[in-house]
């Protein structure tokens, strides 16, 4: 090759191309990880359950969230974003999903946790359909990679029910 | 750098980069460390740069032999020949 600049340019472009390949392989390797997450959510207490002045139902819960998301972490994981959503059906909407809590888990060691809190985000319905409502609590997670494809999945826990009357 | 050196240098550059890429992925995956992979690859790129970009003397082992200027003056300069026009019969 003809000059210093020519060779330096050729090397740089080829190096960046190989880097792109490396990152693609690293992301592809995430498909082979064996993921066995587990979680449990308990509703410890219904703190209050009221109808707002403008007509929407609102409920405040104390939750105990236990989860082991350590197996989701691979060598190509930057962080895991987890959130709990209450899911239920109404006559107006076939699916309502209300996010109650979320967290960013930056390291594998922090992914095996339990936490007892009242809901971080307000549980407000579009309307007044929550009395006696059966709902699921679903733990969703997004595994955010250092490079490449993001994986998302969830665990659905069903069998929760709100009281029949406001309190 | 002579022609032979240029060919060698291009091949060397490609081989060095591909090998450091492969080694980086394998070692990084085995040690489960993304950081290790990137460090190995960066080291490989630096090595390839040091080996192939500067004009090292061992790439100039088959230098071109240009005609000596005093020799060239002894021979007539080649003339441009005017093109003959083809006429239709």
Coordinates of C-alpha atoms in Angstrom, one line a residue:
Chain A
X1 CA 0.0 0.0 0.0
X2 CA 1.2 3.3 -1.0
X3 CA 1.7 5.6 1.9
X4 CA 1.4 5.8 5.7
X5 CA -1.9 7.6 5.5
X6 CA -3.3 5.0 3.1
X7 CA -2.3 2.1 5.3
X8 CA -3.5 3.8 8.4
X9 CA -6.9 4.4 6.8
X10 CA -7.2 0.8 5.5
X11 CA -6.3 -0.6 8.9
X12 CA -8.8 1.7 10.8
X13 CA -11.7 0.8 8.6
X14 CA -11.0 -2.9 8.7
X15 CA -10.6 -2.7 12.5
X16 CA -14.0 -1.0 12.9
X17 CA -15.6 -3.6 10.6
X18 CA -14.2 -6.4 12.7
X19 CA -15.4 -4.6 15.8
X20 CA -18.9 -4.7 14.4
X21 CA -18.6 -8.4 13.9
X22 CA -17.3 -8.9 17.4
X23 CA -20.3 -7.1 18.9
X24 CA -22.7 -9.0 16.7
X25 CA -21.2 -12.3 17.9
X26 CA -21.4 -11.1 21.5
X27 CA -25.0 -10.2 21.1
X28 CA -25.8 -13.5 19.4
X29 CA -24.2 -15.5 22.2
X30 CA -27.0 -14.2 24.5
X31 CA -29.4 -16.6 22.8
X32 CA -27.6 -19.5 24.4
X33 CA -27.9 -18.4 28.0
X34 CA -30.0 -20.6 30.3
X35 CA -32.5 -18.3 32.0
X36 CA -34.4 -19.5 35.1
X37 CA -35.8 -16.5 36.9
X38 CA -38.4 -16.7 39.7
X39 CA -40.6 -14.3 41.5
X40 CA -43.3 -14.0 44.1
X41 CA -45.5 -11.1 45.0
X42 CA -47.7 -10.8 48.1
X43 CA -50.2 -8.1 48.8
X44 CA -49.7 -7.5 52.5
X45 CA -52.3 -4.8 52.9
X46 CA -54.8 -2.7 51.0
X47 CA -54.0 0.7 52.5
X48 CA -57.0 2.5 51.1
X49 CA -59.4 2.2 48.2
X50 CA -61.4 5.2 47.1
X51 CA -63.1 6.9 44.3
X52 CA -61.4 10.2 43.3
X53 CA -63.4 13.4 43.0
X54 CA -63.3 13.2 39.2
X55 CA -64.7 9.6 39.2
X56 CA -61.7 7.3 38.9
X57 CA -61.0 4.5 41.3
X58 CA -57.7 4.5 43.1
X59 CA -56.2 1.9 45.4
X60 CA -53.0 1.9 47.5
X61 CA -51.4 -1.4 48.2
X62 CA -48.4 -2.6 50.3
X63 CA -46.5 -5.2 48.3
X64 CA -43.9 -7.7 49.2
X65 CA -41.9 -8.5 46.0
X66 CA -39.4 -11.3 46.1
X67 CA -37.4 -12.2 43.0
X68 CA -34.3 -14.0 41.8
X69 CA -33.3 -12.6 38.5
X70 CA -29.6 -13.5 38.7
X71 CA -29.8 -16.1 35.8
X72 CA -30.8 -13.3 33.4
X73 CA -27.4 -11.7 33.6
X74 CA -24.9 -12.7 30.9
X75 CA -21.4 -11.3 30.1
X76 CA -23.1 -9.0 27.7
X77 CA -25.6 -7.5 30.2
X78 CA -25.4 -3.9 31.2
X79 CA -28.5 -3.8 33.5
X80 CA -31.9 -5.4 34.0
X81 CA -35.0 -3.2 34.2
X82 CA -37.8 -4.9 36.1
X83 CA -41.3 -3.6 36.8
X84 CA -44.5 -4.9 38.3
X85 CA -47.8 -4.2 36.6
X86 CA -51.3 -4.9 37.6
X87 CA -53.3 -6.3 34.7
X88 CA -57.1 -6.6 34.5
X89 CA -60.0 -6.4 32.1
X90 CA -62.8 -3.9 32.1
X91 CA -65.9 -3.4 29.9
X92 CA -64.2 -0.4 28.4
X93 CA -60.7 -1.9 27.8
X94 CA -59.8 -5.6 27.1
X95 CA -56.5 -5.1 28.9
X96 CA -55.5 -2.6 31.4
X97 CA -51.9 -2.5 32.6
X98 CA -50.9 -0.2 35.4
X99 CA -47.3 -0.1 36.5
X100 CA -46.9 -0.2 40.3
X101 CA -43.2 -0.4 40.8
X102 CA -40.0 -0.6 38.9
X103 CA -36.2 -0.8 39.5
X104 CA -33.0 -0.8 37.6
X105 CA -30.7 -3.7 38.6
X106 CA -27.2 -2.9 37.5
X107 CA -25.4 -6.0 38.8
X108 CA -26.0 -9.7 39.1
X109 CA -25.4 -9.6 42.9
X110 CA -28.3 -7.2 43.3
X111 CA -30.7 -9.3 41.3
X112 CA -31.7 -11.7 44.1
X113 CA -33.8 -9.5 46.3
X114 CA -37.0 -8.9 48.3
X115 CA -38.6 -5.6 48.9
X116 CA -41.6 -4.5 50.9
X117 CA -43.1 -1.2 49.8
X118 CA -46.3 0.6 49.0
X119 CA -46.8 1.0 45.3
X120 CA -44.3 3.5 43.8
X121 CA -46.7 4.6 41.1
X122 CA -50.4 5.3 41.7
X123 CA -52.9 2.6 40.8
X124 CA -55.7 4.6 39.2
X125 CA -58.3 3.1 37.0
X126 CA -59.9 4.7 33.9
X127 CA -63.3 4.7 35.5
X128 CA -64.7 3.0 38.6
X129 CA -64.4 -0.6 37.8
X130 CA -62.1 -1.8 40.5
X131 CA -64.5 -3.0 43.2
X132 CA -64.3 -6.7 43.4
X133 CA -62.0 -6.9 40.5
X134 CA -59.8 -9.9 39.9
X135 CA -56.3 -8.9 38.6
X136 CA -52.9 -10.4 37.8
X137 CA -49.6 -9.0 39.1
X138 CA -47.0 -9.5 36.4
X139 CA -43.3 -9.0 36.9
X140 CA -41.8 -7.8 33.5
X141 CA -38.1 -7.4 32.8
X142 CA -35.9 -6.1 30.1
X143 CA -32.4 -7.4 29.9
X144 CA -30.4 -4.5 28.5
X145 CA -27.2 -5.6 26.7
X146 CA -23.9 -3.8 26.5
X147 CA -24.2 -4.4 22.7
X148 CA -26.9 -5.8 20.5
X149 CA -30.4 -7.1 21.1
X150 CA -32.5 -6.5 24.2
X151 CA -34.6 -9.4 25.6
X152 CA -37.8 -8.9 27.5
X153 CA -40.0 -11.4 29.2
X154 CA -42.4 -11.7 32.2
X155 CA -43.8 -13.9 34.9
X156 CA -47.6 -13.7 35.4
X157 CA -49.0 -14.2 38.9
X158 CA -52.7 -14.4 39.1
X159 CA -55.3 -14.8 41.8
X160 CA -55.4 -11.3 43.3
X161 CA -58.7 -9.6 44.0
X162 CA -59.7 -6.2 45.2
X163 CA -62.3 -5.7 47.9
X164 CA -66.0 -5.3 46.9
X165 CA -66.4 -1.9 48.7
X166 CA -64.4 1.2 49.1
X167 CA -62.5 1.6 52.3
Chain B
X1 CA 7.8 0.3 0.5
X2 CA 8.1 -1.9 -2.5
X3 CA 5.4 -3.9 -4.3
X4 CA 6.2 -7.1 -2.5
X5 CA 6.2 -5.3 0.8
X6 CA 2.8 -3.7 0.1
X7 CA 1.3 -7.1 -0.6
X8 CA 2.8 -8.6 2.6
X9 CA 1.7 -5.7 4.7
X10 CA -1.9 -5.8 3.5
X11 CA -2.2 -9.5 4.2
X12 CA -0.5 -9.1 7.6
X13 CA -2.9 -6.4 8.6
X14 CA -6.0 -8.4 7.7
X15 CA -4.7 -11.6 9.4
X16 CA -3.6 -9.8 12.5
X17 CA -7.0 -8.0 12.9
X18 CA -9.1 -11.1 12.3
X19 CA -7.0 -13.2 14.7
X20 CA -7.2 -10.7 17.4
X21 CA -11.0 -10.4 16.9
X22 CA -11.4 -14.2 17.1
X23 CA -9.1 -14.5 20.2
X24 CA -10.9 -11.6 21.8
X25 CA -14.4 -13.2 21.4
X26 CA -13.2 -16.6 22.6
X27 CA -11.4 -15.4 25.7
X28 CA -14.1 -12.9 26.5
X29 CA -16.8 -15.5 26.3
X30 CA -14.8 -18.0 28.3
X31 CA -14.0 -15.6 31.1
X32 CA -17.5 -14.0 30.9
X33 CA -16.0 -10.6 30.7
X34 CA -17.0 -8.1 28.1
X35 CA -14.2 -5.9 29.2
X36 CA -11.6 -8.5 28.6
X37 CA -12.8 -9.0 25.1
X38 CA -12.6 -5.3 24.3
X39 CA -9.1 -5.0 25.9
X40 CA -7.7 -7.9 23.9
X41 CA -9.1 -6.5 20.7
X42 CA -7.8 -3.0 21.4
X43 CA -4.4 -4.6 22.0
X44 CA -4.6 -6.5 18.8
X45 CA -5.4 -3.3 16.9
X46 CA -2.5 -1.5 18.4
X47 CA -0.2 -4.4 17.5
X48 CA -1.4 -4.5 13.9
X49 CA -0.9 -0.7 13.6
X50 CA 2.7 -1.0 14.9
X51 CA 3.5 -3.8 12.6
X52 CA 1.9 -2.7 9.3
X53 CA 1.5 1.1 9.2
X54 CA 5.1 2.4 9.6
X55 CA 7.4 1.9 6.7
X56 CA 9.7 -0.7 8.2
X57 CA 12.9 -1.5 6.3
X58 CA 12.1 -5.2 6.0
X59 CA 9.2 -4.3 3.6
X60 CA 11.7 -2.9 1.2
X61 CA 13.8 -6.0 0.5
X62 CA 12.9 -6.1 -3.2
X63 CA 13.3 -2.5 -4.3
X64 CA 12.4 -1.4 -7.7
X65 CA 15.3 -0.6 -9.9
X66 CA 14.8 2.7 -11.6
X67 CA 16.8 3.5 -14.6
X68 CA 19.8 5.7 -13.8
X69 CA 19.1 9.3 -15.1
X70 CA 22.5 9.6 -16.9
X71 CA 21.7 6.4 -18.7
X72 CA 18.3 7.6 -19.9
X73 CA 19.8 10.7 -21.6
X74 CA 21.9 8.5 -23.9
X75 CA 18.8 7.1 -25.6
X76 CA 16.4 9.0 -27.8
X77 CA 13.1 10.1 -26.2
X78 CA 10.2 8.1 -27.6
X79 CA 8.1 10.1 -30.1
X80 CA 4.4 10.3 -30.3
X81 CA 3.3 8.7 -33.6
X82 CA 0.3 10.4 -35.3
X83 CA -2.7 8.0 -35.9
X84 CA -3.3 6.9 -39.4
X85 CA -6.9 7.6 -40.6
X86 CA -8.6 4.6 -42.2
X87 CA -10.2 5.4 -45.5
X88 CA -13.3 3.5 -46.9
X89 CA -12.9 1.7 -50.1

